[in-house]
XYZ file of C-alpha atoms in Angstrom:
611
model
C -70.598 -31.948 -124.868
C -73.832 -32.611 -122.899
C -75.159 -34.709 -125.721
C -72.005 -36.758 -125.758
C -72.188 -37.166 -122.016
C -75.884 -38.273 -122.308
C -75.001 -40.711 -125.070
C -72.024 -42.018 -123.070
C -74.294 -42.439 -120.005
C -76.970 -44.411 -121.833
C -74.344 -46.583 -123.454
C -72.853 -47.401 -120.071
C -76.165 -48.259 -118.509
C -77.868 -50.089 -121.505
C -76.090 -53.478 -120.740
C -77.730 -53.543 -117.208
C -81.181 -52.812 -118.440
C -83.435 -55.903 -118.469
C -85.078 -57.018 -121.910
C -87.749 -59.453 -122.607
C -87.388 -62.274 -125.100
C -89.596 -62.077 -128.188
C -91.057 -65.445 -128.994
C -92.210 -66.424 -132.472
C -95.071 -68.682 -131.688
C -95.407 -70.178 -135.221
C -91.661 -71.004 -135.160
C -91.890 -72.456 -131.735
C -95.082 -74.609 -132.820
C -92.974 -75.856 -135.772
C -90.270 -76.699 -133.345
C -92.706 -78.708 -131.136
C -94.145 -80.569 -134.076
C -90.870 -81.515 -135.856
C -88.595 -82.075 -133.049
C -90.092 -82.447 -129.537
C -93.156 -84.510 -130.449
C -93.226 -87.643 -132.499
C -96.772 -87.088 -133.795
C -99.499 -84.440 -133.838
C -101.610 -86.965 -131.904
C -99.979 -85.701 -128.565
C -102.327 -82.768 -128.689
C -105.079 -84.903 -127.440
C -102.921 -86.172 -124.533
C -102.072 -82.577 -123.451
C -105.890 -81.713 -123.322
C -106.595 -84.755 -121.359
C -103.682 -84.152 -119.138
C -104.769 -80.507 -118.493
C -108.351 -81.606 -117.743
C -107.277 -84.367 -115.465
C -104.828 -82.007 -113.640
C -107.574 -79.561 -113.140
C -109.845 -82.178 -111.638
C -107.136 -83.371 -109.354
C -106.483 -79.863 -108.062
C -109.935 -79.218 -107.369
C -110.556 -82.504 -105.534
C -107.462 -81.835 -103.379
C -109.531 -78.848 -101.890
C -112.998 -80.329 -102.384
C -112.784 -84.310 -102.316
C -116.484 -84.611 -103.124
C -116.221 -82.427 -106.131
C -117.329 -84.033 -109.585
C -114.592 -85.710 -111.630
C -115.688 -85.412 -115.150
C -113.963 -84.888 -118.648
C -116.100 -84.753 -121.752
C -114.930 -84.572 -125.291
C -117.203 -83.632 -128.252
C -115.803 -83.707 -131.843
C -118.347 -81.885 -134.293
C -118.416 -79.464 -137.167
C -114.861 -80.015 -137.782
C -113.696 -78.769 -134.321
C -113.267 -80.198 -130.766
C -114.565 -79.141 -127.419
C -113.169 -80.533 -124.149
C -114.965 -79.817 -120.800
C -113.803 -80.686 -117.342
C -115.121 -80.109 -113.910
C -111.742 -78.942 -112.564
C -110.475 -76.108 -110.443
C -111.012 -73.645 -113.198
C -109.273 -70.273 -113.787
C -109.894 -66.759 -112.845
C -109.024 -63.658 -114.951
C -105.670 -63.151 -113.145
C -104.921 -66.911 -113.585
C -105.463 -66.551 -117.312
C -103.267 -63.708 -117.606
C -100.519 -65.236 -115.367
C -100.620 -68.828 -116.886
C -102.127 -68.989 -120.387
C -100.562 -65.930 -121.853
C -97.019 -66.842 -120.601
C -95.162 -69.731 -122.535
C -93.477 -72.024 -120.110
C -95.590 -71.008 -117.058
C -97.416 -74.111 -115.411
C -100.283 -73.905 -112.909
C -98.930 -76.811 -111.090
C -96.308 -74.312 -109.855
C -99.010 -72.185 -108.470
C -98.928 -71.279 -104.739
C -100.666 -73.976 -102.518
C -100.204 -76.529 -105.189
C -96.455 -77.274 -104.905
C -96.937 -80.005 -102.342
C -99.348 -81.761 -104.531
C -97.298 -81.700 -107.715
C -96.706 -85.531 -107.472
C -100.437 -85.845 -108.147
C -100.263 -84.105 -111.503
C -99.349 -85.653 -114.715
C -97.878 -82.477 -116.393
C -94.632 -81.079 -115.168
C -93.183 -78.957 -117.876
C -95.784 -76.112 -118.333
C -96.054 -76.516 -122.140
C -99.733 -76.952 -121.778
C -102.014 -75.861 -124.322
C -99.267 -74.681 -126.702
C -99.003 -78.280 -127.865
C -102.598 -77.863 -129.256
C -101.240 -75.293 -131.904
C -99.677 -78.329 -133.667
C -103.262 -79.145 -134.974
C -105.292 -75.956 -134.289
C -105.113 -72.547 -135.593
C -107.224 -70.943 -132.879
C -107.872 -72.199 -129.312
C -110.687 -70.743 -127.214
C -110.721 -71.269 -123.467
C -113.724 -70.543 -121.272
C -113.150 -71.161 -117.570
C -114.720 -70.415 -114.145
C -112.593 -70.623 -110.982
C -113.699 -73.030 -108.130
C -111.492 -71.153 -105.729
C -113.292 -67.767 -106.487
C -116.849 -68.889 -107.380
C -118.033 -65.346 -107.349
C -115.767 -64.198 -110.021
C -116.938 -64.038 -113.402
C -116.140 -66.610 -116.040
C -113.314 -65.691 -118.304
C -112.539 -66.321 -121.892
C -109.099 -66.527 -123.509
C -108.761 -66.681 -127.273
C -105.495 -67.196 -128.962
C -104.296 -67.594 -132.585
C -101.271 -69.372 -133.852
C -99.666 -66.021 -134.911
C -98.996 -65.362 -131.257
C -102.018 -63.122 -130.553
C -104.735 -63.297 -128.047
C -107.651 -61.618 -126.299
C -109.075 -62.023 -122.761
C -112.617 -60.901 -121.744
C -115.099 -61.640 -118.982
C -118.181 -63.303 -119.488
C -121.547 -63.696 -117.438
C -122.103 -66.736 -115.286
C -124.538 -68.140 -117.694
C -121.795 -68.734 -120.055
C -120.238 -71.266 -117.503
C -122.678 -71.903 -114.616
C -120.287 -74.496 -113.060
C -116.642 -74.365 -112.013
C -114.356 -75.797 -114.574
C -113.040 -75.358 -118.003
C -114.100 -75.750 -121.667
C -111.428 -75.777 -124.467
C -112.416 -75.283 -128.152
C -110.010 -76.041 -130.981
C -110.464 -74.794 -134.632
C -108.258 -76.866 -136.809
C -105.366 -75.460 -138.802
C -105.324 -76.223 -142.595
C -104.487 -79.879 -143.377
C -105.145 -80.885 -139.743
C -108.885 -81.530 -139.687
C -108.360 -85.243 -139.709
C -106.831 -85.124 -136.179
C -110.062 -83.535 -134.926
C -112.475 -86.072 -136.472
C -114.813 -87.973 -134.193
C -113.288 -91.273 -135.044
C -109.751 -90.175 -134.563
C -110.528 -88.376 -131.192
C -112.323 -91.509 -129.992
C -109.279 -93.750 -130.835
C -106.689 -91.284 -129.312
C -108.799 -90.864 -126.214
C -108.929 -94.688 -125.731
C -105.365 -94.974 -126.339
C -104.221 -92.276 -123.890
C -106.761 -92.440 -121.379
C -108.108 -95.844 -120.797
C -106.459 -96.130 -117.344
C -107.373 -92.612 -116.187
C -109.108 -92.561 -112.691
C -112.082 -90.152 -113.607
C -115.026 -90.330 -115.812
C -113.771 -89.495 -119.181
C -116.171 -89.880 -122.230
C -116.022 -89.061 -125.858
C -119.462 -88.074 -127.356
C -121.269 -89.878 -124.472
C -119.114 -93.180 -124.777
C -116.894 -93.860 -121.709
C -113.421 -94.621 -122.773
C -111.948 -95.487 -119.408
C -111.649 -99.111 -118.448
C -110.928 -99.741 -114.940
C -109.685 -101.548 -113.032
C -106.731 -102.396 -115.362
C -106.692 -105.795 -116.457
C -103.976 -107.060 -114.257
C -105.764 -105.555 -111.327
C -109.103 -107.244 -111.845
C -110.441 -110.111 -109.860
C -110.645 -113.678 -111.620
C -112.275 -116.742 -110.644
C -109.088 -118.789 -110.932
C -105.458 -118.486 -112.205
C -106.348 -120.032 -115.505
C -109.168 -117.462 -115.903
C -106.601 -114.744 -115.299
C -104.124 -116.211 -117.714
C -106.709 -116.339 -120.544
C -107.941 -112.892 -119.957
C -104.198 -111.399 -119.879
C -103.524 -113.386 -122.962
C -106.594 -111.736 -124.792
C -105.470 -108.352 -123.515
C -102.017 -108.968 -124.866
C -103.311 -109.993 -128.346
C -105.405 -106.673 -128.404
C -102.497 -104.397 -127.301
C -99.552 -106.137 -128.895
C -100.784 -108.337 -131.590
C -99.375 -111.776 -130.224
C -100.493 -114.421 -127.818
C -98.050 -114.732 -125.082
C -96.556 -117.898 -123.597
C -97.261 -116.661 -120.141
C -97.953 -113.453 -118.132
C -95.836 -112.131 -115.270
C -97.362 -109.774 -112.653
C -95.383 -106.724 -112.177
C -96.913 -105.539 -108.693
C -93.952 -103.523 -107.259
C -95.471 -101.229 -104.546
C -92.267 -99.730 -103.219
C -91.365 -98.676 -106.963
C -94.914 -97.355 -107.624
C -95.440 -99.995 -110.434
C -98.385 -102.228 -111.287
C -98.665 -104.031 -114.621
C -97.888 -107.182 -116.392
C -95.059 -108.594 -118.658
C -96.058 -110.798 -121.556
C -93.583 -113.543 -122.621
C -92.990 -113.487 -126.447
C -94.251 -116.690 -128.204
C -91.161 -116.692 -130.481
C -87.488 -116.221 -130.161
C -86.056 -112.673 -130.786
C -82.374 -111.526 -130.982
C -80.876 -110.117 -127.716
C -79.794 -107.198 -129.705
C -83.280 -106.078 -130.610
C -84.436 -103.305 -128.546
C -87.598 -104.115 -126.551
C -90.253 -101.437 -126.423
C -92.855 -101.245 -123.661
C -96.065 -99.354 -122.880
C -95.846 -97.147 -119.945
C -98.677 -95.106 -118.315
C -98.089 -92.298 -115.856
C -100.832 -92.047 -113.157
C -103.089 -93.698 -115.850
C -102.137 -91.645 -118.804
C -100.262 -93.333 -121.525
C -96.742 -91.937 -121.628
C -95.168 -93.983 -124.361
C -95.435 -97.137 -126.396
C -91.802 -97.347 -127.069
C -90.052 -97.391 -123.533
C -86.649 -98.971 -124.265
C -84.816 -98.659 -120.817
C -87.536 -100.058 -118.644
C -86.108 -103.647 -118.102
C -82.603 -105.204 -117.835
C -81.097 -105.981 -121.047
C -81.428 -109.773 -120.377
C -85.234 -109.647 -120.229
C -85.520 -109.107 -124.031
C -88.030 -111.950 -124.066
C -90.884 -109.954 -122.618
C -93.079 -106.976 -123.485
C -94.608 -104.999 -120.603
C -97.491 -102.633 -120.082
C -97.652 -100.957 -116.643
C -98.717 -97.896 -114.722
C -96.396 -95.921 -112.515
C -96.598 -92.923 -110.327
C -92.810 -92.809 -109.568
C -91.015 -92.439 -112.928
C -90.228 -89.063 -114.425
C -90.979 -88.324 -118.107
C -88.853 -86.279 -120.622
C -89.890 -82.680 -121.729
C -91.832 -84.521 -124.535
C -93.616 -86.865 -122.143
C -93.012 -89.526 -124.704
C -90.115 -91.363 -122.932
C -88.813 -91.914 -119.489
C -85.901 -89.784 -117.804
C -82.879 -91.893 -117.019
C -82.339 -91.353 -113.332
C -81.764 -93.422 -110.032
C -85.516 -93.756 -109.810
C -85.649 -95.630 -113.085
C -82.595 -97.718 -112.368
C -84.220 -98.721 -109.066
C -87.550 -99.616 -110.999
C -85.559 -101.531 -113.560
C -83.909 -103.662 -110.832
C -87.224 -104.430 -109.234
C -88.757 -105.466 -112.429
C -85.946 -107.695 -113.243
C -86.125 -109.289 -109.800
C -89.918 -109.986 -110.391
C -89.104 -111.767 -113.792
C -86.290 -113.697 -112.077
C -88.608 -114.763 -109.525
C -91.152 -115.898 -111.990
C -88.462 -118.139 -113.658
C -87.409 -119.772 -110.305
C -90.957 -120.350 -109.576
C -91.520 -122.276 -112.722
C -88.513 -124.275 -112.179
C -89.869 -125.285 -108.713
C -93.296 -126.065 -109.560
C -94.062 -126.038 -113.186
C -91.332 -127.786 -115.152
C -93.541 -128.220 -118.152
C -94.182 -124.523 -118.768
C -90.427 -123.950 -118.025
C -89.445 -126.502 -120.698
C -91.817 -124.784 -123.177
C -90.371 -121.359 -122.224
C -86.811 -122.572 -122.561
C -87.448 -124.190 -125.811
C -88.033 -120.640 -127.179
C -86.142 -118.323 -124.865
C -83.179 -120.336 -123.516
C -80.752 -117.616 -124.636
C -82.168 -115.007 -122.550
C -81.957 -117.191 -119.533
C -78.333 -117.985 -120.243
C -77.690 -114.280 -120.430
C -78.991 -113.868 -116.998
C -77.338 -116.867 -115.649
C -73.864 -115.625 -116.723
C -74.057 -112.843 -113.986
C -76.220 -114.453 -111.484
C -74.941 -117.427 -109.892
C -78.282 -118.185 -108.051
C -80.019 -118.381 -111.313
C -77.243 -120.425 -113.037
C -77.756 -123.013 -110.015
C -81.523 -122.909 -110.356
C -81.438 -123.420 -114.178
C -78.663 -126.041 -114.363
C -81.156 -128.898 -114.632
C -83.063 -127.142 -117.433
C -80.932 -125.224 -119.795
C -80.070 -127.129 -122.945
C -76.586 -127.415 -124.348
C -75.216 -129.179 -127.413
C -73.009 -132.108 -126.240
C -71.634 -135.285 -127.743
C -74.225 -137.216 -125.706
C -77.163 -135.079 -127.525
C -79.086 -132.107 -126.058
C -78.520 -132.175 -122.379
C -78.363 -129.856 -119.311
C -74.952 -129.244 -117.591
C -76.143 -130.921 -114.537
C -76.956 -134.141 -116.419
C -73.883 -133.924 -118.446
C -71.686 -133.288 -115.360
C -73.044 -136.304 -113.679
C -72.140 -138.505 -116.714
C -68.525 -137.266 -117.029
C -65.874 -136.743 -114.491
C -64.216 -134.071 -116.718
C -66.450 -131.636 -118.629
C -64.523 -130.847 -121.693
C -65.679 -127.856 -123.978
C -64.731 -126.170 -127.159
C -64.925 -122.325 -127.699
C -66.162 -122.500 -131.276
C -68.573 -124.456 -133.256
C -65.865 -125.290 -135.827
C -63.795 -126.764 -133.081
C -66.589 -128.915 -131.642
C -67.503 -130.230 -135.239
C -63.784 -131.404 -135.707
C -63.559 -133.499 -132.529
C -67.065 -134.407 -131.679
C -67.399 -137.694 -133.579
C -64.038 -138.945 -132.637
C -64.269 -137.798 -128.896
C -67.559 -139.462 -128.626
C -66.187 -142.860 -129.884
C -63.359 -142.567 -127.516
C -65.698 -141.916 -124.685
C -64.714 -138.281 -124.118
C -67.756 -135.975 -123.250
C -67.545 -132.701 -125.073
C -69.787 -129.581 -124.722
C -70.117 -127.203 -127.691
C -69.367 -123.908 -126.147
C -69.408 -122.008 -129.431
C -72.974 -120.645 -129.228
C -73.669 -117.409 -127.400
C -72.915 -117.412 -123.645
C -72.238 -121.282 -123.568
C -68.505 -121.367 -123.031
C -68.885 -118.830 -120.147
C -71.480 -120.837 -118.475
C -69.517 -124.005 -118.700
C -66.588 -122.291 -117.174
C -68.840 -120.951 -114.394
C -69.982 -124.476 -113.657
C -67.358 -125.225 -110.689
C -68.716 -122.124 -108.793
C -72.243 -123.515 -108.581
C -71.257 -127.170 -108.581
C -68.326 -127.723 -106.518
C -65.928 -130.373 -107.401
C -66.909 -130.271 -111.136
C -63.676 -130.456 -113.252
C -63.974 -128.306 -116.464
C -61.256 -128.272 -119.205
C -61.045 -126.741 -122.725
C -60.464 -129.559 -125.288
C -57.592 -128.892 -127.715
C -55.898 -130.803 -130.385
C -53.409 -132.328 -127.995
C -56.163 -133.571 -125.553
C -57.948 -135.351 -128.545
C -54.823 -136.907 -130.023
C -53.814 -138.328 -126.492
C -57.002 -140.188 -126.377
C -56.438 -141.954 -129.562
C -54.579 -145.176 -129.585
C -50.810 -145.223 -130.820
C -49.867 -147.555 -133.492
C -47.523 -150.430 -132.843
C -43.967 -148.963 -133.421
C -42.992 -151.632 -135.851
C -46.109 -151.033 -137.904
C -45.524 -147.221 -137.945
C -41.757 -147.833 -138.854
C -42.755 -150.028 -141.655
C -44.714 -146.994 -143.062
C -42.070 -144.259 -142.387
C -41.621 -143.875 -146.172
C -45.263 -143.180 -146.641
C -45.489 -140.889 -143.688
C -42.410 -138.852 -144.789
C -43.816 -138.251 -148.306
C -47.295 -137.178 -146.675
C -45.678 -134.914 -144.191
C -43.533 -133.195 -147.022
C -46.741 -132.739 -149.040
C -48.553 -130.915 -146.348
C -45.757 -129.010 -144.775
C -46.303 -125.946 -146.936
C -49.845 -125.760 -145.556
C -48.606 -125.742 -141.895
C -49.815 -129.037 -141.167
C -48.186 -132.201 -139.718
C -49.279 -135.879 -140.277
C -49.544 -138.399 -137.605
C -50.666 -142.082 -137.418
C -53.114 -143.206 -134.862
C -55.714 -146.016 -134.354
C -59.192 -144.808 -133.485
C -62.958 -145.357 -134.002
C -65.211 -145.079 -135.818
C -63.372 -147.185 -138.588
C -65.380 -145.346 -141.270
C -63.315 -142.007 -140.484
C -60.057 -142.216 -142.577
C -58.507 -138.869 -141.289
C -59.138 -136.230 -138.744
C -58.036 -132.616 -139.125
C -56.987 -130.990 -135.700
C -55.968 -127.671 -134.786
C -56.807 -125.101 -132.179
C -56.837 -121.263 -131.855
C -53.147 -121.061 -131.370
C -52.326 -123.104 -134.359
C -54.764 -121.190 -136.543
C -53.302 -117.922 -135.313
C -49.710 -119.044 -136.193
C -51.009 -120.056 -139.580
C -52.550 -116.842 -140.199
C -49.278 -114.939 -139.141
C -47.175 -117.117 -141.500
C -49.458 -116.509 -144.407
C -49.452 -112.750 -143.621
C -45.632 -112.781 -143.498
C -45.423 -114.426 -147.002
C -47.397 -111.660 -148.469
C -45.704 -108.728 -146.671
C -42.909 -106.625 -147.865
C -39.429 -106.945 -146.164
C -40.104 -104.562 -143.207
C -43.578 -105.850 -142.301
C -42.260 -109.476 -142.794
C -39.512 -108.726 -140.266
C -42.085 -107.641 -137.745
C -44.386 -110.507 -138.275
C -41.394 -113.043 -138.248
C -40.511 -111.587 -134.758
C -43.926 -112.537 -133.528
C -43.423 -116.176 -134.572
C -44.398 -118.499 -131.663
C -43.933 -121.971 -130.673
C -47.643 -122.905 -131.065
C -48.393 -126.423 -132.187
C -49.261 -126.760 -135.869
C -52.363 -128.219 -137.263
C -52.305 -131.874 -137.797
C -53.870 -134.621 -140.068
C -54.361 -137.674 -137.902
C -54.751 -140.834 -140.291
C -56.580 -143.672 -139.096
C -54.534 -146.789 -139.229
C -57.825 -148.909 -138.683
C -59.451 -147.574 -141.756
C -59.173 -149.867 -144.908
C -58.796 -147.074 -147.299
C -55.767 -145.533 -145.266
C -54.239 -148.981 -145.182
C -54.453 -149.353 -148.989
C -53.097 -145.747 -149.552
C -50.118 -146.439 -147.205
C -48.958 -149.309 -149.377
C -48.583 -147.045 -152.476
C -44.929 -146.726 -153.651
C -45.414 -143.772 -156.163
C -44.420 -140.584 -154.395
C -46.601 -138.425 -156.694
C -49.640 -140.601 -156.050
C -48.902 -140.521 -152.292
C -48.974 -136.825 -152.537
C -52.284 -136.736 -154.360
C -53.921 -139.204 -151.922
C -52.729 -137.224 -148.959
C -54.112 -134.063 -150.291
C -57.426 -135.930 -150.838
C -57.500 -137.216 -147.317
C -56.621 -133.679 -146.033
C -59.477 -132.021 -148.015
C -61.901 -134.703 -146.944
C -60.936 -134.084 -143.312
C -61.560 -130.207 -143.741
C -64.935 -130.829 -145.165
C -65.829 -133.223 -142.353
C -65.016 -130.623 -139.940
C -67.156 -128.088 -141.652
C -64.297 -125.563 -141.528
C -64.336 -122.553 -143.781
C -61.956 -123.251 -146.688
C -58.984 -120.860 -147.467
C -58.278 -120.253 -151.050
C -55.203 -122.429 -150.689
C -57.392 -125.338 -149.401
C -59.887 -124.876 -152.280
C -56.969 -125.042 -154.859
C -55.595 -128.320 -153.053
C -59.059 -129.959 -153.175
C -59.275 -128.993 -156.799
C -55.775 -130.248 -157.522
C -56.218 -133.526 -155.764
C -59.686 -134.262 -157.381
C -58.056 -133.517 -160.816
C -54.949 -135.706 -159.905
C -56.951 -138.728 -158.958
C -59.053 -138.515 -162.068
C -55.983 -138.375 -164.270
C -54.371 -141.274 -162.303
C -57.782 -143.422 -162.811
C -58.034 -142.525 -166.576
C -54.326 -142.938 -167.233
C -54.711 -146.653 -166.308
C -57.670 -147.130 -168.802
C -55.812 -145.234 -171.780
C -52.975 -147.741 -171.236
C -55.236 -150.745 -171.843
């Protein structure tokens, strides 16, 4: 009974007893290397980061303390020394032996955390990605009388701690020794260490050297004094070529003190797709955070690549990208405003450079102008549009035409452009990305401007009607032609227009095409679906073939008496008008063209065989 009572008591108490997580260090290192970090190279960033943070912590208490970081790659291993705050034996037990603990949380340093690079306490753990053994020798600057301490850890999760005499570490600071794991020796080679240190630490504020060679290069290229704006432009272009591999069209300073950002944006020399994700280099307090920051700029600014240093943005846990928060949103807006100011500055003072920029990147500016009335107003004299008067800005086009007509598709523009131009009707091709939206926005920034979408009715209204007597004389021909094209959903009308060389014009609009597609689907559908489609039938105008009564060929065809030949000639004119409009051909249209071509050949050769 007592035994049962004891077991029952233990069972009732066991759920309330605390337990400690058991961590498989090798499994954790595998998780880091395959899922958290993009590459083993981050181990060097962690080492540099720890060393720089240690120096920052010491200088917060001793402003005149030395600020040195030294890396030595030799004999297959790596040694990293710093003159930082160091660790005591209690610090080692509390910090290095506890996964996830960070010295930046230590008492007395909380207020200064913004000065540190590391924020997640992963620390030396990342070094196990390339090392099988890590040895740390440290002496505390806060307790200079305390002995030096040695912490040695292996990738199996075991570690040892022992104290050392002062002679092992005469000055405060820390030395880290890495012994490579199998297959990772390349990451600790002198050449690789030097390359990685330059990449990660070129903008660090302290004296960092690899084997005696200084790797920091301050001030940053965008902060250096230059004798002239031209000299600055040349120097930054050289920096861009070294960093990104291209020579920029221009460089844009990104000095935004309120956002804690300094850097430069380089304008790409060739056009890129707006859908392509731009990637940028971001340094956090001098340390390279990422080369692939994607959310740094507004989407419309896809024509630049940035490199900058910030002290206000938060990194993610891997410290390889930026944390999306209100601060990043504010920085994004501030950088977008800086690029916008550069554009307006070019418009005001350097039209030649602006023209060179727009020749490559007008799409990006149009994207911005859609949502920014001030930008549209500024860019009106400069943004190019395809029009019936050639490549013009909307400002110049609106000055020439009382009504700014536009089409929503390239196909519609190609249908009407030659005829509209001959009739004196100005048309803007709104079929390209953003163009129709900008044309419709024109009255908001240019009061009094009349904008109208061009449709088939508008074009037909501008064509001259044929004398009623003349049209009546051709009524038989027109009836036969209409009967031939009726199955295709196309009417036939007779007009007189220029240029004379155009025999026929095919006109339709989106409503007509929609109705045509509906009718075709209805023919192919079963009874139930055909009934549904039939109920959707609308009163939209049909497509029309406009025959040019001034064209000599049309005059000769209209005098034909043979109904079969009239049909063949009508199909030929219809097919030629479709080709002139550069419209995609439906299977029925292709069959018609083939039938008309064969029919004309048969008619021509039939006459020869009779002779």
